[in-house]
Amino acid sequence: MDGGVDGQVGRCMDGGVDGQVGRRMDGGVDGQVLVNVGSHFDPARSIFLAPRKGVYSFSFHVVKVYNRQTIQVSLVLNGWPVISAFAGDQDVTREAATNAGLVTMERGDKAYLKLERGNLMGGWKYSTFSGFLVFPL
């Protein structure tokens, strides 16, 4: 899809990464991109590249399934974690780590999700990542 507002992306992860700590979200050919207005989300590398300077809104929802570990997932901007979420209840089979926030990005800045701690059994299958330009600066 192309046109409309620059920088909109909506992605539902469905496979890909084996859930190893420190690995970037990577849906590869199995990931499903629902919306990618302007084509600023690279589905092969799971990286959003800011098309212009502005304030962007990002949200993510990552589900850990059938493990007794705590997970930490971060939204990473140019290699630095800026927003994190945790899921660590030991008595449930499924739990979500969810967060959202606004970040200022320069043209060419990169944003992606990274599993900082734990593992995701089933990879990123039940996870979503979305973002859009709120307003240009």
PDB file of N, CA, C and O in Angstrom, residues 64 66-71 87-95:
ATOM      1  N   LYS A  64       3.614 -14.062  25.690  1.00  0.00           N
ATOM      2  CA  LYS A  64       4.454 -15.224  26.007  1.00  0.00           C
ATOM      3  C   LYS A  64       3.493 -16.381  26.238  1.00  0.00           C
ATOM      4  O   LYS A  64       2.437 -16.232  26.850  1.00  0.00           O
ATOM      5  N   TYR A  66       3.046 -20.473  27.341  1.00  0.00           N
ATOM      6  CA  TYR A  66       3.501 -21.742  27.923  1.00  0.00           C
ATOM      7  C   TYR A  66       4.942 -21.735  28.410  1.00  0.00           C
ATOM      8  O   TYR A  66       5.688 -22.655  28.147  1.00  0.00           O
ATOM      9  N   ASN A  67       5.351 -20.698  29.090  1.00  0.00           N
ATOM     10  CA  ASN A  67       6.647 -20.785  29.749  1.00  0.00           C
ATOM     11  C   ASN A  67       6.577 -20.063  31.076  1.00  0.00           C
ATOM     12  O   ASN A  67       5.716 -19.233  31.298  1.00  0.00           O
ATOM     13  N   ARG A  68       7.477 -20.381  31.960  1.00  0.00           N
ATOM     14  CA  ARG A  68       7.448 -19.827  33.304  1.00  0.00           C
ATOM     15  C   ARG A  68       8.528 -18.764  33.482  1.00  0.00           C
ATOM     16  O   ARG A  68       9.012 -18.546  34.571  1.00  0.00           O
ATOM     17  N   GLN A  69       8.899 -18.122  32.414  1.00  0.00           N
ATOM     18  CA  GLN A  69       9.927 -17.098  32.465  1.00  0.00           C
ATOM     19  C   GLN A  69       9.315 -15.707  32.367  1.00  0.00           C
ATOM     20  O   GLN A  69       8.246 -15.528  31.811  1.00  0.00           O
ATOM     21  N   THR A  70      10.044 -14.749  32.883  1.00  0.00           N
ATOM     22  CA  THR A  70       9.685 -13.355  32.672  1.00  0.00           C
ATOM     23  C   THR A  70      10.265 -12.923  31.324  1.00  0.00           C
ATOM     24  O   THR A  70      11.378 -13.289  30.983  1.00  0.00           O
ATOM     25  N   ILE A  71       9.459 -12.182  30.577  1.00  0.00           N
ATOM     26  CA  ILE A  71       9.970 -11.611  29.335  1.00  0.00           C
ATOM     27  C   ILE A  71      10.020 -10.095  29.465  1.00  0.00           C
ATOM     28  O   ILE A  71       9.257  -9.490  30.218  1.00  0.00           O
ATOM     29  N   ALA A  87       6.288  -9.200  31.179  1.00  0.00           N
ATOM     30  CA  ALA A  87       5.268 -10.184  31.528  1.00  0.00           C
ATOM     31  C   ALA A  87       5.985 -11.266  32.322  1.00  0.00           C
ATOM     32  O   ALA A  87       6.982 -11.810  31.851  1.00  0.00           O
ATOM     33  N   GLY A  88       5.507 -11.566  33.533  1.00  0.00           N
ATOM     34  CA  GLY A  88       6.264 -12.500  34.359  1.00  0.00           C
ATOM     35  C   GLY A  88       5.459 -13.326  35.329  1.00  0.00           C
ATOM     36  O   GLY A  88       6.012 -13.911  36.252  1.00  0.00           O
ATOM     37  N   ASP A  89       4.147 -13.383  35.160  1.00  0.00           N
ATOM     38  CA  ASP A  89       3.341 -14.200  36.066  1.00  0.00           C
ATOM     39  C   ASP A  89       3.684 -15.671  35.853  1.00  0.00           C
ATOM     40  O   ASP A  89       3.609 -16.184  34.746  1.00  0.00           O
ATOM     41  N   GLN A  90       4.065 -16.356  36.903  1.00  0.00           N
ATOM     42  CA  GLN A  90       4.492 -17.750  36.804  1.00  0.00           C
ATOM     43  C   GLN A  90       3.334 -18.743  36.760  1.00  0.00           C
ATOM     44  O   GLN A  90       3.531 -19.909  36.451  1.00  0.00           O
ATOM     45  N   ASP A  91       2.118 -18.296  37.069  1.00  0.00           N
ATOM     46  CA  ASP A  91       1.001 -19.223  37.206  1.00  0.00           C
ATOM     47  C   ASP A  91       0.011 -19.208  36.041  1.00  0.00           C
ATOM     48  O   ASP A  91      -1.080 -19.734  36.158  1.00  0.00           O
ATOM     49  N   VAL A  92       0.373 -18.574  34.950  1.00  0.00           N
ATOM     50  CA  VAL A  92      -0.527 -18.552  33.795  1.00  0.00           C
ATOM     51  C   VAL A  92       0.184 -19.113  32.573  1.00  0.00           C
ATOM     52  O   VAL A  92       1.402 -19.113  32.491  1.00  0.00           O
ATOM     53  N   THR A  93      -0.595 -19.609  31.622  1.00  0.00           N
ATOM     54  CA  THR A  93       0.012 -20.173  30.414  1.00  0.00           C
ATOM     55  C   THR A  93       0.191 -19.124  29.320  1.00  0.00           C
ATOM     56  O   THR A  93       0.978 -19.315  28.410  1.00  0.00           O
ATOM     57  N   ARG A  94      -0.553 -18.021  29.410  1.00  0.00           N
ATOM     58  CA  ARG A  94      -0.420 -16.937  28.436  1.00  0.00           C
ATOM     59  C   ARG A  94      -0.467 -15.616  29.185  1.00  0.00           C
ATOM     60  O   ARG A  94      -1.299 -15.427  30.065  1.00  0.00           O
ATOM     61  N   GLU A  95       0.408 -14.712  28.784  1.00  0.00           N
ATOM     62  CA  GLU A  95       0.426 -13.393  29.406  1.00  0.00           C
ATOM     63  C   GLU A  95       0.987 -12.404  28.397  1.00  0.00           C
ATOM     64  O   GLU A  95       1.872 -12.743  27.619  1.00  0.00           O
TER      65      GLU A  95
END
